[in-house]
Short mmCIF file of C-alpha atoms in Angstrom, two decimals:
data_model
loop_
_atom_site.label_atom_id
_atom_site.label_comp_id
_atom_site.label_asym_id
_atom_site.label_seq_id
_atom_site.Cartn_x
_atom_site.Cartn_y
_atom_site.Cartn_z
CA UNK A 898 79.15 92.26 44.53
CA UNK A 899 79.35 91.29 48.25
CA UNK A 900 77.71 92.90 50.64
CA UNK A 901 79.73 95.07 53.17
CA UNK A 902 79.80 93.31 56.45
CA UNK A 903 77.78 94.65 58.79
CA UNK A 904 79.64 93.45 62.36
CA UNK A 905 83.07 93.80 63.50
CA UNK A 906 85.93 91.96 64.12
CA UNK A 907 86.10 90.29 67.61
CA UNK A 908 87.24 92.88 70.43
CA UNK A 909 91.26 92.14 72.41
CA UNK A 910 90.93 89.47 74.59
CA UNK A 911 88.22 87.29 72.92
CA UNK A 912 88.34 83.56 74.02
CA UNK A 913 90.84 81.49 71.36
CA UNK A 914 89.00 79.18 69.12
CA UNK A 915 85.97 81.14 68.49
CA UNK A 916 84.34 79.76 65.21
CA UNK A 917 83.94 82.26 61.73
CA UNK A 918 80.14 82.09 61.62
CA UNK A 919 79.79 85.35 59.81
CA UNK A 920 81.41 87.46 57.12
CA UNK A 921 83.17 90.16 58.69
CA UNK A 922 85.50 91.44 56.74
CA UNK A 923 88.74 92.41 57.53
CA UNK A 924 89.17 89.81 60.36
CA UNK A 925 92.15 88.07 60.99
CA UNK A 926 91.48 84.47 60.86
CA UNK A 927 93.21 81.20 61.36
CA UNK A 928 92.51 77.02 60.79
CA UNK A 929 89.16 76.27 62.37
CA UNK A 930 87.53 73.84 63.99
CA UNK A 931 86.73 71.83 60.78
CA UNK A 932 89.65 72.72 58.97
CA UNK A 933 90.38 69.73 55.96
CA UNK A 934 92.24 72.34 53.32
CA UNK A 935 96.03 71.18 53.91
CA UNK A 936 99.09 73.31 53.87
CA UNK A 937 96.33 76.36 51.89
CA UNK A 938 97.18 79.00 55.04
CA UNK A 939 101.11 77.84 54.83
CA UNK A 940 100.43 75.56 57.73
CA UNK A 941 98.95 75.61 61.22
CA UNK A 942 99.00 78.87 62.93
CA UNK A 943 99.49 81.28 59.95
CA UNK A 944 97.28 84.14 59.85
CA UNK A 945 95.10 85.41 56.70
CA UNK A 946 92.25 88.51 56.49
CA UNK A 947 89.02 87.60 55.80
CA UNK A 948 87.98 89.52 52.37
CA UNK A 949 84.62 89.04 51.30
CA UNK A 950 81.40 87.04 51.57
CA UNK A 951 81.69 84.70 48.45
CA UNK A 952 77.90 83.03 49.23
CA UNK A 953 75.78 82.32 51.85
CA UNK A 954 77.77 80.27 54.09
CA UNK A 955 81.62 80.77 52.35
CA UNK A 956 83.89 83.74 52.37
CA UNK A 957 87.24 84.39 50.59
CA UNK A 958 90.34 84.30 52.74
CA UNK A 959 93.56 85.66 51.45
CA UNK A 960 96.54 84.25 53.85
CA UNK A 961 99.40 85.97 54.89
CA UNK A 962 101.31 83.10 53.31
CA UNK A 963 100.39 83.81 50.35
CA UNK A 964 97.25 82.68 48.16
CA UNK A 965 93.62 82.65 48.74
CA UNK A 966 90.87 80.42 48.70
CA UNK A 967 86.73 79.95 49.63
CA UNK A 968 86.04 78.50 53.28
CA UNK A 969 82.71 77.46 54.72
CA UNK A 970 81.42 79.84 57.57
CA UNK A 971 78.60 77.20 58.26
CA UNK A 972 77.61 75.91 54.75
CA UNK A 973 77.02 72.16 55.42
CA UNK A 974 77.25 72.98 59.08
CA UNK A 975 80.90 73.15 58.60
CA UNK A 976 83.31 76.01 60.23
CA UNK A 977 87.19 76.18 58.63
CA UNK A 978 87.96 79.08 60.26
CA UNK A 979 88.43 80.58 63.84
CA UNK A 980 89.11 84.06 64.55
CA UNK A 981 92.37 85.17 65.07
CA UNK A 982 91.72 87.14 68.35
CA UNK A 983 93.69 90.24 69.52
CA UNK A 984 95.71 90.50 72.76
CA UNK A 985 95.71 93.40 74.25
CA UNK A 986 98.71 95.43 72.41
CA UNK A 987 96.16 94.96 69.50
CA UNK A 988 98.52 92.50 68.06
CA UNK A 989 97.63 89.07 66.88
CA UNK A 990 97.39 86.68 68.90
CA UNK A 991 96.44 83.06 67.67
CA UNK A 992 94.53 79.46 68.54
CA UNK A 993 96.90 76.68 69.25
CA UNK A 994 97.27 74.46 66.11
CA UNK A 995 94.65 72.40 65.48
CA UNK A 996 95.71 68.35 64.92
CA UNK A 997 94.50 66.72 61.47
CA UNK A 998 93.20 63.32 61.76
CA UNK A 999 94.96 60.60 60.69
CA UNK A 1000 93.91 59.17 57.60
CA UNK A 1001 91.75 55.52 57.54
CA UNK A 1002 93.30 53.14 55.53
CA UNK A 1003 90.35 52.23 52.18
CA UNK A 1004 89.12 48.91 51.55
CA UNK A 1005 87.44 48.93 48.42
CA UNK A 1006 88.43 48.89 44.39
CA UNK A 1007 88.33 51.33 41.78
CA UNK A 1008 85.29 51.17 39.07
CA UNK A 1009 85.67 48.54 36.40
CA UNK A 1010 85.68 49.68 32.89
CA UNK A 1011 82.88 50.52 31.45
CA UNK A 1012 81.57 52.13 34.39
CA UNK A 1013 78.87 54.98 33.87
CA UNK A 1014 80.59 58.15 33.27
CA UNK A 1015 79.77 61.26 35.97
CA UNK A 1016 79.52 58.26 38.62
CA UNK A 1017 79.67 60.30 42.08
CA UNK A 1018 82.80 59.32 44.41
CA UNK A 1019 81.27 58.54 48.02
CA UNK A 1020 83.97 56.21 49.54
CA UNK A 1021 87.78 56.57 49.44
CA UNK A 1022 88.62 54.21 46.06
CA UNK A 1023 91.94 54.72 46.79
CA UNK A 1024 94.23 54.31 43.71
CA UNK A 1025 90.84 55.84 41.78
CA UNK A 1026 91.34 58.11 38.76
CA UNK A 1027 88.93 60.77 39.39
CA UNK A 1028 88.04 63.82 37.72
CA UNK A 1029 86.22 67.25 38.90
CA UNK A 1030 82.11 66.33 40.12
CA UNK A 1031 78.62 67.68 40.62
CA UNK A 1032 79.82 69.73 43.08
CA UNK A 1033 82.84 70.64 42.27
CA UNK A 1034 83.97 74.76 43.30
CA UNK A 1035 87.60 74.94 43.68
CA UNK A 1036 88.27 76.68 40.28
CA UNK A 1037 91.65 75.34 38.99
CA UNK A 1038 92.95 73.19 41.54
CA UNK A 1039 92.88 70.76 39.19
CA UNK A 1040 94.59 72.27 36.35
CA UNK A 1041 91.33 72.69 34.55
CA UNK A 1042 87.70 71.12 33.35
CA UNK A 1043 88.26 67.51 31.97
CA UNK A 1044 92.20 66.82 34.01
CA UNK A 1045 92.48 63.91 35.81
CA UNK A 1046 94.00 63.12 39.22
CA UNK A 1047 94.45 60.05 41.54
CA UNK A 1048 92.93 59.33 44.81
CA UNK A 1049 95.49 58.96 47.21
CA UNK A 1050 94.19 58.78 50.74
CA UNK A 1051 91.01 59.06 53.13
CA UNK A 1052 91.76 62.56 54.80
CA UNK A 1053 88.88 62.10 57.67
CA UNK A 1054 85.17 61.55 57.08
CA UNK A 1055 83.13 62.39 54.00
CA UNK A 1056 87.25 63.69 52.61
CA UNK A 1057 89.87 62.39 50.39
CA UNK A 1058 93.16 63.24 49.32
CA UNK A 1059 93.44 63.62 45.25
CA UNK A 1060 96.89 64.21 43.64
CA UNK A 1061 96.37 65.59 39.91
CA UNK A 1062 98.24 64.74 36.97
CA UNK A 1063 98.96 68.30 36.18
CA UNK A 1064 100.61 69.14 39.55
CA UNK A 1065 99.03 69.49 42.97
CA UNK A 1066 97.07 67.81 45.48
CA UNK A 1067 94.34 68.69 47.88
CA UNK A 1068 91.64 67.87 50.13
CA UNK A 1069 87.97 67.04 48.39
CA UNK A 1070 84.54 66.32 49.56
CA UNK A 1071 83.04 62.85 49.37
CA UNK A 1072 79.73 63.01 51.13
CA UNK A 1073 80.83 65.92 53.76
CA UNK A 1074 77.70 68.15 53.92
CA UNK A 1075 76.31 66.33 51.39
CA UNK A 1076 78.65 67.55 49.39
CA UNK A 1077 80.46 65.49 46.48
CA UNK A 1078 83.21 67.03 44.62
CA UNK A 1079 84.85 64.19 42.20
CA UNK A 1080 83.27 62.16 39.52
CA UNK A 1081 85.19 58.45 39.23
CA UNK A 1082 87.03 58.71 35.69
CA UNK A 1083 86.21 55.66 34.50
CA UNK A 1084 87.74 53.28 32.21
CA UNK A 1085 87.28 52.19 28.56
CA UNK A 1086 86.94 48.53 27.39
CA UNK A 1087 91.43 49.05 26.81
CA UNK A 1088 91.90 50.24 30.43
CA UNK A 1089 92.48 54.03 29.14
CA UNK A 1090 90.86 56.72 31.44
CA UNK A 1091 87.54 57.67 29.72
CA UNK A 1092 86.67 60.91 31.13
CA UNK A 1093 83.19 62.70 31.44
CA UNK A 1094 82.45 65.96 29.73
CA UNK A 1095 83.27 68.58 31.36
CA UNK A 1096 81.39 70.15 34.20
CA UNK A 1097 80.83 73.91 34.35
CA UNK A 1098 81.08 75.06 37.70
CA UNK A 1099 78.60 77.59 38.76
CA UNK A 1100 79.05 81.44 39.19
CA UNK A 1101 78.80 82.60 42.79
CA UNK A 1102 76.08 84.33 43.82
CA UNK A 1103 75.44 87.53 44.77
CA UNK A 1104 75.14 88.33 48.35
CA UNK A 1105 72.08 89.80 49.98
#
């Protein structure tokens, strides 16, 4: 089980923009300075608590939006999240919205067929069938072990874009924090989409 957080949430009047670098739960949190998750917090500016330490360097946010999802509190050297910081009325007060960069258009070509299956994607292939990787930790998002999806755009550095073929997109790692989320799905000697076996993702660990 997580361990209870041990600090607390950022006093009224705490300067905007101050990064998530621990668990402490029950904060109010918002987009962060390395934010690459989408629309996942209903959009820039919406507010979510801050529920549990998931492992060292993630914690679970559930947004006021709607959903959940993990976020890196310094994994990889990467912060999603700043604190939502309270004015004095003790209500919330937020950040201005952080600005996503604007995507890079891709030079490069997919695999060819016959390509070695579980072959890591480090460079936005756009137009690439693609399929959960080494690293992947983002449970369903992709409708399941095995489904495949298309890479659709370079979101910023070391991130992609993937669109999957049972409904959805989102924003995956190719190379951020050393990170690699997506195997290439590569193709068979006909041009159908020969995908690897599935990958087990790991259970999270316990905190300490």
């Amino acid at each position: 089980s997580p361990s209870p957080a041990t600090t607390s949430p950022p006093p009224a009047g705490c300067a905007p923009q101050t990064l998530v670098a621990e668990a402490v739960v029950g904060a109010r949190v918002v987009r962060g300075r390395d934010w690459s998750w989408g629309s996942q917090d209903g959009g820039a500016g919406n507010v979510g608590t801050l529920t549990e330490l998931y492992s060292a360097g993630y914690v679970w946010v559930s947004w006021d939006s709607g959903g959940s999802n993990v976020y890196g509190i310094g994994a990889g050297g990467s912060y999603d999240l700043f604190f939502a910081c309270l004015d004095t009325s003790g209500a919330t007060a937020t950040p201005a919205p952080i600005t996503s960069p604007s995507p890079s258009p891709a030079t490069t070509s997919p695999p060819p067929a016959g390509c070695a299956p579980q072959t890591l994607v480090a460079e936005a292939v756009v137009g690439a069938r693609v399929v959960r990787g080494r690293d992947w930790s983002w449970g369903s998002q992709d409708g399941g072990a095995g489904n495949v999806g298309t890479l659709t755009e370079l979101y910023s550095a070391g991130y992609v874009w993937v669109s999957w073929d049972s409904g959805g997109s989102n924003v995956y790692g190719i190379g951020a924090g050393g990170s690699y989320d997506l195997f290439f799905a590569c193709l068979d000697t006909s041009g159908a989409t020969a995908t690897p076996a599935p990958i087990t993702s790991p259970s999270p660990s316990p905190a300490t």
